[in-house]
JSON list of C-alpha atoms in Angstrom, two decimals:
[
{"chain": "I", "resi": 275, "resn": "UNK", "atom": "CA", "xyz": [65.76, -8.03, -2.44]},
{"chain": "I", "resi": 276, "resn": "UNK", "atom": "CA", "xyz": [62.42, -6.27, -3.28]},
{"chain": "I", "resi": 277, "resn": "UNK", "atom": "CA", "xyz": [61.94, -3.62, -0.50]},
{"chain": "I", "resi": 278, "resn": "UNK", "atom": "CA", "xyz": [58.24, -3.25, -1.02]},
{"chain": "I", "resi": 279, "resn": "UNK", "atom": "CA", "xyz": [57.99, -7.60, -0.69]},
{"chain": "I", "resi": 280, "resn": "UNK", "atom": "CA", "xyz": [60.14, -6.85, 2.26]},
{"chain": "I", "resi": 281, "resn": "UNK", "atom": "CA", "xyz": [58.07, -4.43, 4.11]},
{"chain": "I", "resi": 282, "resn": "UNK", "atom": "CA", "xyz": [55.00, -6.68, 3.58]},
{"chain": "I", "resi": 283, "resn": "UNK", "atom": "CA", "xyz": [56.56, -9.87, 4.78]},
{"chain": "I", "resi": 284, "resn": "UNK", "atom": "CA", "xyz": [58.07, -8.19, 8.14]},
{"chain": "I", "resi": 285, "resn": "UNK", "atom": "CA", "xyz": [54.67, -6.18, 8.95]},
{"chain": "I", "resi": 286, "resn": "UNK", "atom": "CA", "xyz": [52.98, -9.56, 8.16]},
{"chain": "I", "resi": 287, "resn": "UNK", "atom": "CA", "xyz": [55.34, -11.89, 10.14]},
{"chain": "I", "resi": 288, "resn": "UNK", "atom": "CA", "xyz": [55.05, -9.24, 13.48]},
{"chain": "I", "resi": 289, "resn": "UNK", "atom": "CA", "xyz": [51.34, -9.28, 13.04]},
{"chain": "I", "resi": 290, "resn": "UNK", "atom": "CA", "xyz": [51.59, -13.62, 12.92]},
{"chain": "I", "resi": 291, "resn": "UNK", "atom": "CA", "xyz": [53.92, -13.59, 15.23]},
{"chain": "I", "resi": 292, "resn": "UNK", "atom": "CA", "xyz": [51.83, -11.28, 17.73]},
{"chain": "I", "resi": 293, "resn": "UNK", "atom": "CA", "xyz": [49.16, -13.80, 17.68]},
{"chain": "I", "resi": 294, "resn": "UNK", "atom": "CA", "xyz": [46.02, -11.35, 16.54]},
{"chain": "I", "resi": 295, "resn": "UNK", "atom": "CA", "xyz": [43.20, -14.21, 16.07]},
{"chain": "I", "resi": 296, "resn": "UNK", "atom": "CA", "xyz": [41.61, -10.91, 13.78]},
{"chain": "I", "resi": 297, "resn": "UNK", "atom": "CA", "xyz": [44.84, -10.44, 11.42]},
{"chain": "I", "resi": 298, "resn": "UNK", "atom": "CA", "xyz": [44.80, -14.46, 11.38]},
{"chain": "I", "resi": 299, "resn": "UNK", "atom": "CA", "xyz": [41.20, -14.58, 10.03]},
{"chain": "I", "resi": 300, "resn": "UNK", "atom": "CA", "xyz": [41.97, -12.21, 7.54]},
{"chain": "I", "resi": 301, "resn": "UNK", "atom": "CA", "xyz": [44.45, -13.50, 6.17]},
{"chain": "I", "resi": 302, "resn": "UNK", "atom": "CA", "xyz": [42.61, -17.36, 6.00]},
{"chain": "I", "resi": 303, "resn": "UNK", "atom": "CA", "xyz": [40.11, -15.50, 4.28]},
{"chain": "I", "resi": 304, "resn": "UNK", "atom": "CA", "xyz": [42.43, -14.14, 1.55]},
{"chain": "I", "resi": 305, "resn": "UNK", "atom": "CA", "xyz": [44.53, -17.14, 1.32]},
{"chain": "I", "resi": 306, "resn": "UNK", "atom": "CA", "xyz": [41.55, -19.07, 0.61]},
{"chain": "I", "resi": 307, "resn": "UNK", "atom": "CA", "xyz": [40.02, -17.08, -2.10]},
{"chain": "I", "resi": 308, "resn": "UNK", "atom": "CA", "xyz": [43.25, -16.88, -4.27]},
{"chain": "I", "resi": 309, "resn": "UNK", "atom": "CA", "xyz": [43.78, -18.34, -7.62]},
{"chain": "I", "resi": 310, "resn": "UNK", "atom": "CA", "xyz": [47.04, -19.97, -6.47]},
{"chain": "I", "resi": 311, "resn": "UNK", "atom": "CA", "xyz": [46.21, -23.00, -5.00]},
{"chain": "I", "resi": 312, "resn": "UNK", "atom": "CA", "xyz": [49.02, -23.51, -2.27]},
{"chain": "I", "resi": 313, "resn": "UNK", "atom": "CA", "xyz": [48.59, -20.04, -1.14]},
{"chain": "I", "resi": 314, "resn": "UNK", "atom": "CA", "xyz": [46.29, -21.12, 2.40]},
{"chain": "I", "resi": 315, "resn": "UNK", "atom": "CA", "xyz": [48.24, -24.01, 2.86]},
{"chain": "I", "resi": 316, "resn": "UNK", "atom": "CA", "xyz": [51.82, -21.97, 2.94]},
{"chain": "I", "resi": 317, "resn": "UNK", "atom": "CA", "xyz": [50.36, -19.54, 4.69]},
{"chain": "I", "resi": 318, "resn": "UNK", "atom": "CA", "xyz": [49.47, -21.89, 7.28]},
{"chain": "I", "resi": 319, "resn": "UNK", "atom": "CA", "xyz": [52.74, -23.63, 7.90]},
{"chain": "I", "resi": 320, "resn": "UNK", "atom": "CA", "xyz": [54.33, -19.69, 7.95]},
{"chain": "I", "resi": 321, "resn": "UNK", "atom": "CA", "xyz": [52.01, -19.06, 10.55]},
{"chain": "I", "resi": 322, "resn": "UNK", "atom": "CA", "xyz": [52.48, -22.16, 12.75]},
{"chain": "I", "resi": 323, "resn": "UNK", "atom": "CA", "xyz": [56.59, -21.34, 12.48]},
{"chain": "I", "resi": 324, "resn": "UNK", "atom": "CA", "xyz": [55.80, -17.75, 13.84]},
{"chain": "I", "resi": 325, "resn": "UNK", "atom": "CA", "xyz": [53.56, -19.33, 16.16]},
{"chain": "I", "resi": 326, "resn": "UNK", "atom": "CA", "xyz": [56.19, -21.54, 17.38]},
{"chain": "I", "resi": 327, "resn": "UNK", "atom": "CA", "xyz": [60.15, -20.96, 18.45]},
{"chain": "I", "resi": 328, "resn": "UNK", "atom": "CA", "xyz": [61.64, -17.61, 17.89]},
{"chain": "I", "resi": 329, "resn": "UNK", "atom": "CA", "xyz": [64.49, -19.20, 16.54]},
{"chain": "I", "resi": 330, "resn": "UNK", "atom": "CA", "xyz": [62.36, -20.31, 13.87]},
{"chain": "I", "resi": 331, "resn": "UNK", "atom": "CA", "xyz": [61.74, -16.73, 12.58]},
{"chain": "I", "resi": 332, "resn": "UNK", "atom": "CA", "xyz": [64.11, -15.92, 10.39]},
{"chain": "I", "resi": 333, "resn": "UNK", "atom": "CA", "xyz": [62.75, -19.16, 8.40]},
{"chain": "I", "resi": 334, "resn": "UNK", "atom": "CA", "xyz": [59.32, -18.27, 8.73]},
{"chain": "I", "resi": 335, "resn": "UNK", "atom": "CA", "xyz": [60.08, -14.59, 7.28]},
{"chain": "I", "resi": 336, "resn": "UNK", "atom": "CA", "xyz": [61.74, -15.94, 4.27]},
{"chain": "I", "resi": 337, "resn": "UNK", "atom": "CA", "xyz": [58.83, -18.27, 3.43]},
{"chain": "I", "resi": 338, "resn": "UNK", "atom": "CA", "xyz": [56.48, -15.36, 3.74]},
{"chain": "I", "resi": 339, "resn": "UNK", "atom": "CA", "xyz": [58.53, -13.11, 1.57]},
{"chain": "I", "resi": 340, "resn": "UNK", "atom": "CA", "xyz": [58.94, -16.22, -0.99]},
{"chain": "I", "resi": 341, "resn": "UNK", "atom": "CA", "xyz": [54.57, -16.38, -1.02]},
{"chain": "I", "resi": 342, "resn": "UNK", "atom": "CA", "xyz": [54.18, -12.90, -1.34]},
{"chain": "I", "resi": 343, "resn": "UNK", "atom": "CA", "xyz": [56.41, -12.52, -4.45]},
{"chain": "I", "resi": 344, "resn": "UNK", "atom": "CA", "xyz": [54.35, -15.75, -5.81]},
{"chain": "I", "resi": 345, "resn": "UNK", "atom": "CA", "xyz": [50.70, -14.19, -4.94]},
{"chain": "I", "resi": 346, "resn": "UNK", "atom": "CA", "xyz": [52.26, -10.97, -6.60]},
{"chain": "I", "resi": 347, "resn": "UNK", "atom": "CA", "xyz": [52.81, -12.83, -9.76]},
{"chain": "I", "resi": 348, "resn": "UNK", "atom": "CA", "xyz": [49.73, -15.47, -10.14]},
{"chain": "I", "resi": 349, "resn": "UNK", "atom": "CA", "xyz": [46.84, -13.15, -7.76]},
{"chain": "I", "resi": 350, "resn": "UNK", "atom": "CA", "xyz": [47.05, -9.43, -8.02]},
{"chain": "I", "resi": 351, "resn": "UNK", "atom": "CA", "xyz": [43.73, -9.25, -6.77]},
{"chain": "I", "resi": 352, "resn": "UNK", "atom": "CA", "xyz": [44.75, -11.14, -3.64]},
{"chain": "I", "resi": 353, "resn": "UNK", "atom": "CA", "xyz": [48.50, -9.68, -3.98]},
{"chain": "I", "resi": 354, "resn": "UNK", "atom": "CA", "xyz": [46.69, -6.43, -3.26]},
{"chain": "I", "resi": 355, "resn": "UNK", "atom": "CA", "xyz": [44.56, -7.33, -0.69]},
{"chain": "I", "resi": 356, "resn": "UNK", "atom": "CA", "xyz": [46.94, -8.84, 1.47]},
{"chain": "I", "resi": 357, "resn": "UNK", "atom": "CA", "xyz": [49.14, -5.77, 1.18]},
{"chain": "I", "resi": 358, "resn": "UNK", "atom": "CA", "xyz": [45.82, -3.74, 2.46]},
{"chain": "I", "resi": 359, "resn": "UNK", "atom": "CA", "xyz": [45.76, -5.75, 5.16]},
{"chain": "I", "resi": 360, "resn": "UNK", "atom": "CA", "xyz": [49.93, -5.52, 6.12]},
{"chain": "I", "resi": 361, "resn": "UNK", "atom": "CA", "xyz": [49.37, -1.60, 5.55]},
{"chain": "I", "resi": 362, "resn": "UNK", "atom": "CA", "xyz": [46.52, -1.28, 8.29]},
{"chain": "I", "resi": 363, "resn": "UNK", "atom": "CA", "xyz": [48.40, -3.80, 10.70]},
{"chain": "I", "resi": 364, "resn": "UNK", "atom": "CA", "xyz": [51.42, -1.67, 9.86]},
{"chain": "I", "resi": 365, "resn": "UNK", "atom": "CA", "xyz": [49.33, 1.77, 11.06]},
{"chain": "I", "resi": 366, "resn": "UNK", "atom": "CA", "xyz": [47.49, 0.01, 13.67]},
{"chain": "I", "resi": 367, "resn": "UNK", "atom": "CA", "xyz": [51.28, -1.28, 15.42]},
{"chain": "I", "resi": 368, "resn": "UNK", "atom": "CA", "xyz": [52.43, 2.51, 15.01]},
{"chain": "I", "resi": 369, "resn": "UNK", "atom": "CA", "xyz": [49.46, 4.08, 16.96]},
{"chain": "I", "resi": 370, "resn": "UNK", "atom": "CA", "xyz": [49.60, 1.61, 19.51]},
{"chain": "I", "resi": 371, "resn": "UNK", "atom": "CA", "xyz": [53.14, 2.32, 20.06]},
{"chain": "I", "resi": 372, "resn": "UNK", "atom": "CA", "xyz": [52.80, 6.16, 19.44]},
{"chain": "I", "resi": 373, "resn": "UNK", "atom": "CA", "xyz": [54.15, 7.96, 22.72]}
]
């Protein structure tokens, strides 16, 4: 598996799964000026299973790993923005939980 897809998906998925309404924006905004045009709606239904039952995770995280590798391949642009975005959530969830 690619670790750097990996890291993305799970910073990604914790930020979803945390409920920001900021992070959520964000991400609508990307999705929805991508080149690949199931991008917004994928990331939608990834959302809503993070949203929902935990059990549904594991589910969720491999959908969002599965987007990420397509964005990476059809929307660098995006690709990189959206890995901006995982990166500052990423930092963000460290200093919050910084003793």
């Amino acid at each position: 598996m690619d670790a750097e897809l990996q890291s993305l998906a799970d910073a990604l998925g914790r930020g979803i799964a945390e409920g920001s309404p900021d992070l959520n924006a964000l991400l609508t905004d990307t999705a929805h000026r991508s080149v690949v045009p199931s991008l917004a709606p994928r990331l939608t239904d990834v959302s809503r299973r993070f949203q929902g039952n935990s059990l549904a995770w594991p589910l969720a995280a491999r959908d969002l790993f599965e987007v990420l590798r397509l964005v990476r391949r059809r929307d660098a642009v995006v690709y990189e923005e959206l890995k901006a975005i995982a990166e500052a959530f990423a930092e963000d969830e460290r200093a919050r939980t910084a003793p």
